[in-house]
Short mmCIF file of N, CA and C and ligand atoms in Angstrom, two decimals:
data_model
loop_
_atom_site.label_atom_id
_atom_site.label_comp_id
_atom_site.label_asym_id
_atom_site.label_seq_id
_atom_site.Cartn_x
_atom_site.Cartn_y
_atom_site.Cartn_z
N MET A 91 0.84 -1.20 0.00
CA MET A 91 0.00 0.00 0.00
C MET A 91 0.88 1.25 0.00
N TYR A 92 0.59 2.17 -0.93
CA TYR A 92 1.41 3.40 -1.00
C TYR A 92 1.01 4.40 0.08
N GLN A 93 1.99 5.11 0.58
CA GLN A 93 1.73 6.23 1.50
C GLN A 93 1.47 7.49 0.66
N TRP A 94 0.90 8.50 1.30
CA TRP A 94 0.54 9.72 0.58
C TRP A 94 1.77 10.35 -0.10
N GLU A 95 2.89 10.38 0.61
CA GLU A 95 4.11 11.02 0.06
C GLU A 95 4.56 10.30 -1.22
N GLU A 96 4.40 8.97 -1.23
CA GLU A 96 4.79 8.21 -2.43
C GLU A 96 3.85 8.55 -3.59
N LEU A 97 2.56 8.63 -3.28
CA LEU A 97 1.59 8.98 -4.34
C LEU A 97 1.91 10.36 -4.91
N LYS A 98 2.25 11.27 -4.02
CA LYS A 98 2.57 12.64 -4.47
C LYS A 98 3.77 12.61 -5.40
N LYS A 99 4.79 11.82 -5.02
CA LYS A 99 5.99 11.74 -5.87
C LYS A 99 5.64 11.17 -7.25
N PHE A 100 4.80 10.12 -7.26
CA PHE A 100 4.38 9.54 -8.55
C PHE A 100 3.66 10.61 -9.39
N ALA A 101 2.75 11.34 -8.74
CA ALA A 101 1.97 12.36 -9.48
C ALA A 101 2.89 13.47 -10.00
N ASP A 102 3.89 13.82 -9.21
CA ASP A 102 4.81 14.90 -9.62
C ASP A 102 5.57 14.55 -10.90
N SER A 103 5.84 13.26 -11.10
CA SER A 103 6.60 12.88 -12.30
C SER A 103 5.72 12.11 -13.29
N CYS A 104 4.42 12.20 -13.12
CA CYS A 104 3.49 11.39 -13.93
C CYS A 104 3.47 11.84 -15.39
N THR A 105 3.46 10.84 -16.29
CA THR A 105 3.31 11.15 -17.72
C THR A 105 2.22 10.28 -18.33
N ARG A 106 1.20 9.94 -17.53
CA ARG A 106 0.17 9.02 -18.00
C ARG A 106 -0.78 9.65 -19.01
N CYS A 107 -0.80 10.99 -19.09
CA CYS A 107 -1.67 11.63 -20.10
C CYS A 107 -1.02 12.93 -20.56
N PRO A 108 -1.51 13.52 -21.65
CA PRO A 108 -0.85 14.71 -22.22
C PRO A 108 -0.88 15.95 -21.33
N LEU A 109 -1.68 15.95 -20.26
CA LEU A 109 -1.70 17.14 -19.39
C LEU A 109 -0.34 17.38 -18.72
N CYS A 110 0.50 16.34 -18.70
CA CYS A 110 1.84 16.50 -18.10
C CYS A 110 2.67 17.50 -18.90
N ARG A 111 2.32 17.72 -20.17
CA ARG A 111 3.13 18.61 -21.00
C ARG A 111 2.80 20.08 -20.76
N THR A 112 1.61 20.35 -20.22
CA THR A 112 1.21 21.75 -20.05
C THR A 112 1.14 22.17 -18.58
N ARG A 113 1.23 21.20 -17.66
CA ARG A 113 1.10 21.59 -16.24
C ARG A 113 2.36 22.28 -15.74
N LYS A 114 2.17 23.16 -14.70
CA LYS A 114 3.32 23.66 -13.95
C LYS A 114 3.57 22.70 -12.79
N HIS A 115 2.48 22.34 -12.09
CA HIS A 115 2.58 21.39 -10.98
C HIS A 115 1.43 20.39 -11.09
N SER A 116 1.69 19.15 -10.71
CA SER A 116 0.57 18.25 -10.47
C SER A 116 0.01 18.63 -9.09
N VAL A 117 -1.26 18.31 -8.89
CA VAL A 117 -1.92 18.73 -7.65
C VAL A 117 -2.53 17.51 -6.97
N MET A 118 -1.77 16.92 -6.05
CA MET A 118 -2.29 15.78 -5.31
C MET A 118 -3.32 16.28 -4.30
N GLY A 119 -4.25 15.41 -3.90
CA GLY A 119 -5.21 15.79 -2.86
C GLY A 119 -4.47 16.19 -1.60
N GLN A 120 -5.22 16.83 -0.70
CA GLN A 120 -4.57 17.34 0.51
C GLN A 120 -5.55 17.35 1.67
N GLY A 121 -5.03 17.26 2.85
CA GLY A 121 -5.90 17.40 4.02
C GLY A 121 -5.57 16.38 5.07
N ASN A 122 -6.58 16.09 5.88
CA ASN A 122 -6.42 15.18 6.99
C ASN A 122 -6.48 13.72 6.49
N LEU A 123 -5.37 13.02 6.65
CA LEU A 123 -5.30 11.65 6.11
C LEU A 123 -6.16 10.68 6.93
N LYS A 124 -6.65 11.15 8.07
CA LYS A 124 -7.55 10.31 8.89
C LYS A 124 -8.99 10.82 8.84
N ALA A 125 -9.27 11.70 7.87
CA ALA A 125 -10.62 12.29 7.80
C ALA A 125 -11.66 11.21 7.51
N GLY A 126 -12.84 11.37 8.08
CA GLY A 126 -13.95 10.48 7.74
C GLY A 126 -14.66 10.93 6.48
N ILE A 127 -14.28 12.09 5.97
CA ILE A 127 -14.95 12.65 4.79
C ILE A 127 -13.95 13.09 3.74
N MET A 128 -14.28 12.74 2.49
CA MET A 128 -13.40 13.11 1.37
C MET A 128 -14.24 13.86 0.34
N PHE A 129 -13.77 15.01 -0.10
CA PHE A 129 -14.42 15.77 -1.17
C PHE A 129 -13.65 15.52 -2.45
N ILE A 130 -14.40 15.28 -3.53
CA ILE A 130 -13.75 15.04 -4.83
C ILE A 130 -14.28 16.05 -5.85
N ALA A 131 -13.38 16.87 -6.38
CA ALA A 131 -13.77 17.84 -7.41
C ALA A 131 -13.25 17.34 -8.76
N GLU A 132 -13.18 18.23 -9.76
CA GLU A 132 -12.85 17.71 -11.10
C GLU A 132 -11.38 17.80 -11.47
N ALA A 133 -10.80 18.98 -11.41
CA ALA A 133 -9.41 19.15 -11.84
C ALA A 133 -8.89 20.47 -11.28
N PRO A 134 -7.60 20.58 -11.05
CA PRO A 134 -7.06 21.84 -10.54
C PRO A 134 -7.28 22.98 -11.53
N GLY A 135 -7.47 24.18 -10.99
CA GLY A 135 -7.57 25.38 -11.82
C GLY A 135 -6.19 26.01 -11.99
N ARG A 136 -6.18 27.25 -12.49
CA ARG A 136 -4.91 27.92 -12.81
C ARG A 136 -4.08 28.19 -11.55
N LYS A 137 -4.74 28.70 -10.52
CA LYS A 137 -4.02 29.00 -9.27
C LYS A 137 -3.44 27.73 -8.64
N GLU A 138 -4.24 26.65 -8.73
CA GLU A 138 -3.79 25.38 -8.15
C GLU A 138 -2.59 24.85 -8.92
N ASP A 139 -2.63 25.04 -10.26
CA ASP A 139 -1.51 24.63 -11.11
C ASP A 139 -0.24 25.39 -10.73
N GLU A 140 -0.41 26.68 -10.41
CA GLU A 140 0.76 27.49 -10.03
C GLU A 140 1.34 27.05 -8.70
N GLN A 141 0.46 26.67 -7.76
CA GLN A 141 0.93 26.40 -6.40
C GLN A 141 1.06 24.92 -6.06
N GLY A 142 0.43 24.05 -6.86
CA GLY A 142 0.52 22.61 -6.58
C GLY A 142 -0.34 22.17 -5.42
N VAL A 143 -1.34 22.98 -5.07
CA VAL A 143 -2.21 22.68 -3.92
C VAL A 143 -3.67 22.83 -4.36
N PRO A 144 -4.56 21.89 -3.95
CA PRO A 144 -5.95 21.97 -4.41
C PRO A 144 -6.74 23.09 -3.72
N PHE A 145 -7.66 23.68 -4.47
CA PHE A 145 -8.62 24.65 -3.93
C PHE A 145 -7.97 25.81 -3.18
N VAL A 146 -7.02 26.47 -3.83
CA VAL A 146 -6.42 27.68 -3.27
C VAL A 146 -6.93 28.95 -3.97
N GLY A 147 -7.60 28.78 -5.12
CA GLY A 147 -8.09 29.94 -5.88
C GLY A 147 -9.49 30.35 -5.41
N PRO A 148 -10.20 31.11 -6.26
CA PRO A 148 -11.53 31.61 -5.88
C PRO A 148 -12.51 30.48 -5.50
N ALA A 149 -12.48 29.36 -6.23
CA ALA A 149 -13.38 28.24 -5.89
C ALA A 149 -13.05 27.71 -4.49
N GLY A 150 -11.78 27.75 -4.14
CA GLY A 150 -11.34 27.28 -2.82
C GLY A 150 -11.90 28.16 -1.71
N GLN A 151 -11.95 29.48 -1.97
CA GLN A 151 -12.50 30.38 -0.95
C GLN A 151 -13.99 30.11 -0.74
N MET A 152 -14.67 29.85 -1.84
CA MET A 152 -16.11 29.51 -1.73
C MET A 152 -16.27 28.17 -1.01
N PHE A 153 -15.40 27.22 -1.32
CA PHE A 153 -15.45 25.91 -0.65
C PHE A 153 -15.29 26.08 0.87
N ASP A 154 -14.32 26.92 1.27
CA ASP A 154 -14.09 27.15 2.71
C ASP A 154 -15.33 27.75 3.37
N ARG A 155 -16.01 28.63 2.62
CA ARG A 155 -17.23 29.26 3.17
C ARG A 155 -18.30 28.20 3.43
N LEU A 156 -18.44 27.29 2.48
CA LEU A 156 -19.46 26.24 2.62
C LEU A 156 -19.09 25.28 3.76
N LEU A 157 -17.81 24.96 3.85
CA LEU A 157 -17.36 24.11 4.96
C LEU A 157 -17.73 24.74 6.29
N LYS A 158 -17.47 26.05 6.39
CA LYS A 158 -17.74 26.78 7.62
C LYS A 158 -19.23 26.72 7.97
N GLU A 159 -20.08 26.83 6.95
CA GLU A 159 -21.52 26.73 7.19
C GLU A 159 -21.86 25.39 7.85
N ALA A 160 -21.07 24.36 7.51
CA ALA A 160 -21.30 23.03 8.07
C ALA A 160 -20.48 22.80 9.35
N GLY A 161 -19.85 23.88 9.84
CA GLY A 161 -19.06 23.76 11.07
C GLY A 161 -17.78 22.96 10.87
N LEU A 162 -17.27 22.97 9.64
CA LEU A 162 -16.05 22.19 9.35
C LEU A 162 -14.92 23.11 8.90
N GLU A 163 -13.71 22.62 9.08
CA GLU A 163 -12.53 23.34 8.59
C GLU A 163 -11.72 22.41 7.71
N ARG A 164 -10.85 23.01 6.90
CA ARG A 164 -10.02 22.22 5.99
C ARG A 164 -9.25 21.10 6.68
N ASN A 165 -8.76 21.39 7.89
CA ASN A 165 -7.91 20.37 8.55
C ASN A 165 -8.71 19.17 9.07
N GLN A 166 -10.05 19.19 8.87
CA GLN A 166 -10.87 18.05 9.29
C GLN A 166 -11.28 17.19 8.10
N VAL A 167 -10.93 17.63 6.89
CA VAL A 167 -11.41 16.93 5.69
C VAL A 167 -10.22 16.63 4.76
N TYR A 168 -10.49 15.77 3.77
CA TYR A 168 -9.51 15.54 2.70
C TYR A 168 -10.17 15.98 1.40
N ILE A 169 -9.42 16.72 0.60
CA ILE A 169 -9.99 17.24 -0.65
C ILE A 169 -9.08 16.86 -1.81
N THR A 170 -9.70 16.34 -2.87
CA THR A 170 -8.89 15.93 -4.02
C THR A 170 -9.68 16.14 -5.32
N ASN A 171 -9.08 15.79 -6.42
CA ASN A 171 -9.70 15.95 -7.74
C ASN A 171 -9.64 14.64 -8.52
N ILE A 172 -10.56 14.48 -9.46
CA ILE A 172 -10.53 13.31 -10.35
C ILE A 172 -9.23 13.32 -11.15
N VAL A 173 -8.87 14.49 -11.67
CA VAL A 173 -7.68 14.65 -12.50
C VAL A 173 -6.70 15.55 -11.74
N LYS A 174 -5.44 15.18 -11.70
CA LYS A 174 -4.48 15.89 -10.85
C LYS A 174 -3.73 17.02 -11.55
N CYS A 175 -3.98 17.21 -12.84
CA CYS A 175 -3.29 18.30 -13.55
C CYS A 175 -4.33 19.22 -14.21
N ASN A 176 -3.98 20.48 -14.34
CA ASN A 176 -4.89 21.49 -14.88
C ASN A 176 -5.11 21.30 -16.39
N PRO A 177 -6.36 21.10 -16.81
CA PRO A 177 -6.62 21.06 -18.25
C PRO A 177 -6.50 22.49 -18.80
N PRO A 178 -5.76 22.68 -19.90
CA PRO A 178 -5.56 24.04 -20.43
C PRO A 178 -6.87 24.78 -20.61
N PHE A 179 -6.86 26.08 -20.34
CA PHE A 179 -8.03 26.96 -20.44
C PHE A 179 -9.20 26.47 -19.59
N ASN A 180 -8.87 25.69 -18.54
CA ASN A 180 -9.90 25.20 -17.62
C ASN A 180 -11.03 24.41 -18.29
N ARG A 181 -10.72 23.76 -19.41
CA ARG A 181 -11.76 22.94 -20.04
C ARG A 181 -12.02 21.72 -19.15
N ASP A 182 -13.15 21.02 -19.43
CA ASP A 182 -13.43 19.79 -18.69
C ASP A 182 -12.34 18.76 -19.00
N PRO A 183 -11.93 17.97 -18.01
CA PRO A 183 -10.99 16.89 -18.32
C PRO A 183 -11.67 15.83 -19.21
N SER A 184 -10.94 15.33 -20.20
CA SER A 184 -11.53 14.34 -21.12
C SER A 184 -11.68 12.99 -20.40
N GLU A 185 -12.47 12.11 -21.01
CA GLU A 185 -12.64 10.74 -20.49
C GLU A 185 -11.29 10.06 -20.35
N GLU A 186 -10.43 10.26 -21.36
CA GLU A 186 -9.11 9.58 -21.37
C GLU A 186 -8.25 10.11 -20.23
N GLU A 187 -8.28 11.43 -20.03
CA GLU A 187 -7.49 12.02 -18.94
C GLU A 187 -8.00 11.52 -17.59
N GLN A 188 -9.32 11.45 -17.45
CA GLN A 188 -9.89 10.95 -16.19
C GLN A 188 -9.47 9.50 -15.94
N SER A 189 -9.56 8.68 -16.99
CA SER A 189 -9.23 7.26 -16.81
C SER A 189 -7.75 7.08 -16.49
N ALA A 190 -6.89 7.90 -17.12
CA ALA A 190 -5.45 7.79 -16.86
C ALA A 190 -5.15 8.14 -15.41
N CYS A 191 -5.92 9.05 -14.85
CA CYS A 191 -5.62 9.59 -13.52
C CYS A 191 -6.31 8.84 -12.39
N ILE A 192 -7.33 8.04 -12.70
CA ILE A 192 -8.18 7.47 -11.66
C ILE A 192 -7.41 6.57 -10.66
N PRO A 193 -6.33 5.89 -11.07
CA PRO A 193 -5.62 5.08 -10.07
C PRO A 193 -5.15 5.89 -8.86
N TYR A 194 -4.79 7.16 -9.07
CA TYR A 194 -4.38 7.99 -7.93
C TYR A 194 -5.53 8.12 -6.93
N LEU A 195 -6.73 8.36 -7.46
CA LEU A 195 -7.89 8.52 -6.59
C LEU A 195 -8.20 7.21 -5.85
N LYS A 196 -8.01 6.10 -6.57
CA LYS A 196 -8.27 4.79 -5.92
C LYS A 196 -7.33 4.61 -4.74
N TYR A 197 -6.04 4.92 -4.96
CA TYR A 197 -5.08 4.78 -3.86
C TYR A 197 -5.37 5.76 -2.73
N GLU A 198 -5.75 6.99 -3.09
CA GLU A 198 -6.09 7.96 -2.03
C GLU A 198 -7.26 7.44 -1.19
N THR A 199 -8.26 6.87 -1.86
CA THR A 199 -9.44 6.38 -1.14
C THR A 199 -9.07 5.22 -0.22
N LEU A 200 -8.18 4.34 -0.70
CA LEU A 200 -7.73 3.21 0.13
C LEU A 200 -6.95 3.70 1.34
N LEU A 201 -6.20 4.77 1.13
CA LEU A 201 -5.37 5.32 2.20
C LEU A 201 -6.22 6.04 3.25
N ILE A 202 -7.13 6.87 2.80
CA ILE A 202 -7.93 7.69 3.73
C ILE A 202 -9.06 6.86 4.36
N ARG A 203 -9.64 5.96 3.58
CA ARG A 203 -10.79 5.16 4.02
C ARG A 203 -11.92 6.03 4.58
N PRO A 204 -12.39 7.01 3.79
CA PRO A 204 -13.46 7.87 4.30
C PRO A 204 -14.77 7.10 4.40
N LYS A 205 -15.65 7.55 5.27
CA LYS A 205 -17.00 6.94 5.36
C LYS A 205 -17.96 7.71 4.44
N VAL A 206 -17.63 8.99 4.23
CA VAL A 206 -18.51 9.86 3.44
C VAL A 206 -17.69 10.45 2.28
N ILE A 207 -18.25 10.36 1.07
CA ILE A 207 -17.59 10.95 -0.10
C ILE A 207 -18.55 11.97 -0.72
N VAL A 208 -18.08 13.20 -0.85
CA VAL A 208 -18.91 14.25 -1.42
C VAL A 208 -18.30 14.70 -2.76
N CYS A 209 -19.03 14.48 -3.83
CA CYS A 209 -18.55 14.92 -5.15
C CYS A 209 -18.90 16.40 -5.33
N LEU A 210 -17.92 17.16 -5.77
CA LEU A 210 -18.16 18.59 -6.02
C LEU A 210 -18.37 18.75 -7.52
N GLY A 211 -19.63 18.84 -7.92
CA GLY A 211 -19.94 19.10 -9.33
C GLY A 211 -20.20 17.86 -10.17
N ARG A 212 -20.65 18.14 -11.40
CA ARG A 212 -21.10 17.10 -12.33
C ARG A 212 -20.01 16.10 -12.70
N ILE A 213 -18.82 16.61 -13.03
CA ILE A 213 -17.78 15.72 -13.55
C ILE A 213 -17.46 14.63 -12.52
N ALA A 214 -17.27 15.03 -11.26
CA ALA A 214 -16.95 14.04 -10.22
C ALA A 214 -18.15 13.13 -9.98
N ALA A 215 -19.36 13.71 -9.94
CA ALA A 215 -20.55 12.90 -9.67
C ALA A 215 -20.75 11.85 -10.76
N GLN A 216 -20.52 12.25 -12.02
CA GLN A 216 -20.72 11.28 -13.12
C GLN A 216 -19.65 10.20 -13.10
N ARG A 217 -18.47 10.54 -12.64
CA ARG A 217 -17.41 9.53 -12.59
C ARG A 217 -17.59 8.60 -11.38
N ILE A 218 -18.01 9.17 -10.24
CA ILE A 218 -18.01 8.40 -8.99
C ILE A 218 -19.38 7.79 -8.69
N ILE A 219 -20.46 8.53 -8.95
CA ILE A 219 -21.77 8.02 -8.54
C ILE A 219 -22.46 7.30 -9.69
N SER A 220 -22.65 8.00 -10.81
CA SER A 220 -23.33 7.37 -11.94
C SER A 220 -23.10 8.20 -13.20
N PRO A 221 -22.83 7.55 -14.35
CA PRO A 221 -22.52 8.29 -15.57
C PRO A 221 -23.65 9.21 -16.01
N ASP A 222 -24.89 8.91 -15.59
CA ASP A 222 -25.99 9.79 -16.03
C ASP A 222 -26.44 10.74 -14.92
N PHE A 223 -25.57 10.97 -13.94
CA PHE A 223 -25.93 11.84 -12.82
C PHE A 223 -26.25 13.24 -13.31
N ARG A 224 -27.39 13.81 -12.85
CA ARG A 224 -27.79 15.18 -13.22
C ARG A 224 -27.66 16.05 -11.97
N ILE A 225 -26.65 16.89 -11.94
CA ILE A 225 -26.34 17.63 -10.71
C ILE A 225 -27.49 18.55 -10.30
N THR A 226 -28.17 19.17 -11.28
CA THR A 226 -29.25 20.11 -10.94
C THR A 226 -30.40 19.40 -10.24
N ARG A 227 -30.69 18.18 -10.70
CA ARG A 227 -31.82 17.45 -10.13
C ARG A 227 -31.43 16.59 -8.93
N GLN A 228 -30.19 16.08 -8.93
CA GLN A 228 -29.86 15.04 -7.95
C GLN A 228 -28.90 15.48 -6.85
N HIS A 229 -28.50 16.76 -6.86
CA HIS A 229 -27.58 17.20 -5.79
C HIS A 229 -28.26 16.99 -4.44
N GLY A 230 -27.46 16.61 -3.46
CA GLY A 230 -28.00 16.44 -2.10
C GLY A 230 -28.62 15.08 -1.82
N LEU A 231 -28.77 14.23 -2.85
CA LEU A 231 -29.30 12.88 -2.61
C LEU A 231 -28.16 11.97 -2.14
N TRP A 232 -28.49 11.00 -1.32
CA TRP A 232 -27.45 10.10 -0.77
C TRP A 232 -27.65 8.67 -1.25
N THR A 233 -26.54 8.00 -1.50
CA THR A 233 -26.60 6.55 -1.74
C THR A 233 -25.46 5.90 -0.97
N GLU A 234 -25.68 4.65 -0.55
CA GLU A 234 -24.62 3.93 0.14
C GLU A 234 -24.11 2.85 -0.81
N ARG A 235 -22.79 2.81 -0.97
CA ARG A 235 -22.21 1.81 -1.86
C ARG A 235 -20.89 1.33 -1.29
N LYS A 236 -20.78 0.01 -1.19
CA LYS A 236 -19.54 -0.62 -0.70
C LYS A 236 -19.04 0.03 0.60
N GLY A 237 -19.97 0.37 1.48
CA GLY A 237 -19.57 0.93 2.78
C GLY A 237 -19.28 2.43 2.76
N TYR A 238 -19.44 3.07 1.59
CA TYR A 238 -19.25 4.52 1.52
C TYR A 238 -20.61 5.20 1.37
N TRP A 239 -20.81 6.30 2.08
CA TRP A 239 -21.98 7.16 1.83
C TRP A 239 -21.58 8.20 0.78
N LEU A 240 -22.32 8.24 -0.32
CA LEU A 240 -21.97 9.12 -1.44
C LEU A 240 -23.05 10.18 -1.67
N THR A 241 -22.61 11.39 -1.93
CA THR A 241 -23.54 12.43 -2.38
C THR A 241 -22.79 13.39 -3.30
N ALA A 242 -23.54 14.28 -3.95
CA ALA A 242 -22.90 15.30 -4.79
C ALA A 242 -23.56 16.64 -4.51
N VAL A 243 -22.76 17.68 -4.58
CA VAL A 243 -23.25 19.05 -4.37
C VAL A 243 -22.75 19.89 -5.55
N PHE A 244 -23.30 21.10 -5.69
CA PHE A 244 -22.81 21.97 -6.76
C PHE A 244 -21.33 22.26 -6.57
N HIS A 245 -20.61 22.37 -7.67
CA HIS A 245 -19.20 22.76 -7.61
C HIS A 245 -19.12 24.23 -7.14
N PRO A 246 -18.19 24.56 -6.23
CA PRO A 246 -18.09 25.95 -5.78
C PRO A 246 -17.98 26.96 -6.93
N SER A 247 -17.33 26.60 -8.03
CA SER A 247 -17.24 27.53 -9.17
C SER A 247 -18.61 27.81 -9.77
N ALA A 248 -19.49 26.83 -9.72
CA ALA A 248 -20.85 27.03 -10.25
C ALA A 248 -21.58 28.09 -9.43
N LEU A 249 -21.28 28.13 -8.13
CA LEU A 249 -21.92 29.13 -7.26
C LEU A 249 -21.37 30.53 -7.54
N LEU A 250 -20.09 30.58 -7.93
CA LEU A 250 -19.50 31.88 -8.27
C LEU A 250 -20.13 32.41 -9.55
N ARG A 251 -20.44 31.48 -10.46
CA ARG A 251 -21.07 31.90 -11.73
C ARG A 251 -22.55 32.24 -11.52
N ASP A 252 -23.21 31.49 -10.63
CA ASP A 252 -24.65 31.66 -10.42
C ASP A 252 -24.97 31.62 -8.93
N PRO A 253 -24.90 32.79 -8.28
CA PRO A 253 -25.10 32.85 -6.82
C PRO A 253 -26.48 32.35 -6.37
N SER A 254 -27.45 32.27 -7.28
CA SER A 254 -28.78 31.79 -6.85
C SER A 254 -28.73 30.32 -6.42
N LYS A 255 -27.65 29.63 -6.75
CA LYS A 255 -27.52 28.22 -6.34
C LYS A 255 -26.97 28.09 -4.92
N THR A 256 -26.51 29.21 -4.34
CA THR A 256 -25.78 29.13 -3.07
C THR A 256 -26.62 28.56 -1.93
N GLU A 257 -27.89 28.99 -1.85
CA GLU A 257 -28.72 28.52 -0.73
C GLU A 257 -28.87 26.99 -0.78
N GLY A 258 -29.07 26.46 -1.99
CA GLY A 258 -29.17 24.99 -2.15
C GLY A 258 -27.90 24.31 -1.69
N ALA A 259 -26.77 24.93 -2.03
CA ALA A 259 -25.48 24.33 -1.66
C ALA A 259 -25.29 24.36 -0.13
N VAL A 260 -25.71 25.46 0.48
CA VAL A 260 -25.60 25.54 1.95
C VAL A 260 -26.44 24.44 2.58
N GLN A 261 -27.66 24.25 2.08
CA GLN A 261 -28.52 23.18 2.62
C GLN A 261 -27.85 21.82 2.46
N ASP A 262 -27.22 21.59 1.30
CA ASP A 262 -26.54 20.30 1.08
C ASP A 262 -25.38 20.12 2.05
N PHE A 263 -24.64 21.19 2.31
CA PHE A 263 -23.52 21.08 3.26
C PHE A 263 -24.04 20.83 4.69
N LEU A 264 -25.18 21.43 5.02
CA LEU A 264 -25.76 21.15 6.35
C LEU A 264 -26.18 19.68 6.44
N ALA A 265 -26.66 19.14 5.33
CA ALA A 265 -27.03 17.71 5.31
C ALA A 265 -25.78 16.83 5.44
N VAL A 266 -24.67 17.29 4.87
CA VAL A 266 -23.40 16.56 5.03
C VAL A 266 -23.03 16.53 6.51
N ARG A 267 -23.17 17.68 7.16
CA ARG A 267 -22.89 17.75 8.61
C ARG A 267 -23.75 16.75 9.39
N ARG A 268 -25.06 16.69 9.02
CA ARG A 268 -25.96 15.78 9.73
C ARG A 268 -25.54 14.33 9.50
N LYS A 269 -25.10 14.03 8.29
CA LYS A 269 -24.65 12.65 7.99
C LYS A 269 -23.42 12.31 8.83
N LEU A 270 -22.50 13.26 8.95
CA LEU A 270 -21.30 13.01 9.78
C LEU A 270 -21.70 12.79 11.23
N ASP A 271 -22.66 13.59 11.71
CA ASP A 271 -23.12 13.44 13.11
C ASP A 271 -23.76 12.06 13.30
N GLU A 272 -24.60 11.69 12.30
CA GLU A 272 -25.30 10.39 12.35
C GLU A 272 -24.29 9.25 12.45
N LEU A 273 -23.17 9.40 11.75
CA LEU A 273 -22.15 8.35 11.71
C LEU A 273 -21.11 8.54 12.82
N SER A 274 -21.36 9.50 13.68
CA SER A 274 -20.42 9.85 14.77
C SER A 274 -19.01 10.16 14.27
N LEU A 275 -18.94 10.92 13.19
CA LEU A 275 -17.61 11.26 12.62
C LEU A 275 -17.20 12.68 12.99
N1 URA B 1400 -11.64 23.46 -9.14
C1 URA B 1400 -11.52 22.13 -8.96
O1 URA B 1400 -12.33 21.35 -9.44
N2 URA B 1400 -10.47 21.69 -8.25
C2 URA B 1400 -9.56 22.49 -7.69
O2 URA B 1400 -8.63 21.99 -7.05
C3 URA B 1400 -9.73 23.87 -7.88
C4 URA B 1400 -10.75 24.34 -8.60
#
């Protein structure tokens, strides 16, 4: 079983897909390795590419705000992405890029062993929960699979683009809090 530092080293020198040619830094997930909850977003943005750390840009600030609404802080959670390198011009990561990168997420999940997994946005929800997941209709719904509680919420960037979604996202984060309480996490 790989340790987090080993995974990070692999990601730093990874050439499994063409994003390695345009990235400044790969961006391994980060946070509490003993967290009961793991957030999965889609791919690092420009700021994350510059710094090599997930959710440090504007979407990260919105994410922190939502965490706070749920009485949580970054050091209590683990946050990662489906794809560890920034797709140029912030386009969606392709199916091939996602598939090339998914082993990292599998190892992260084995390492952290979260009880609750929260997908941030459509791309993560379609990869993790179901290929036909509709974020507008299905955000905030829960399913249990293989011992993990899974849900999806709007991506923080979607809230920056459309603030009318914020109240729904706050409610979903409060439901995440209730799930953690229910599971004594
Ligand atoms: N958006 C994402 O999906 N992930 C990040 O790490 C930052 C912005």
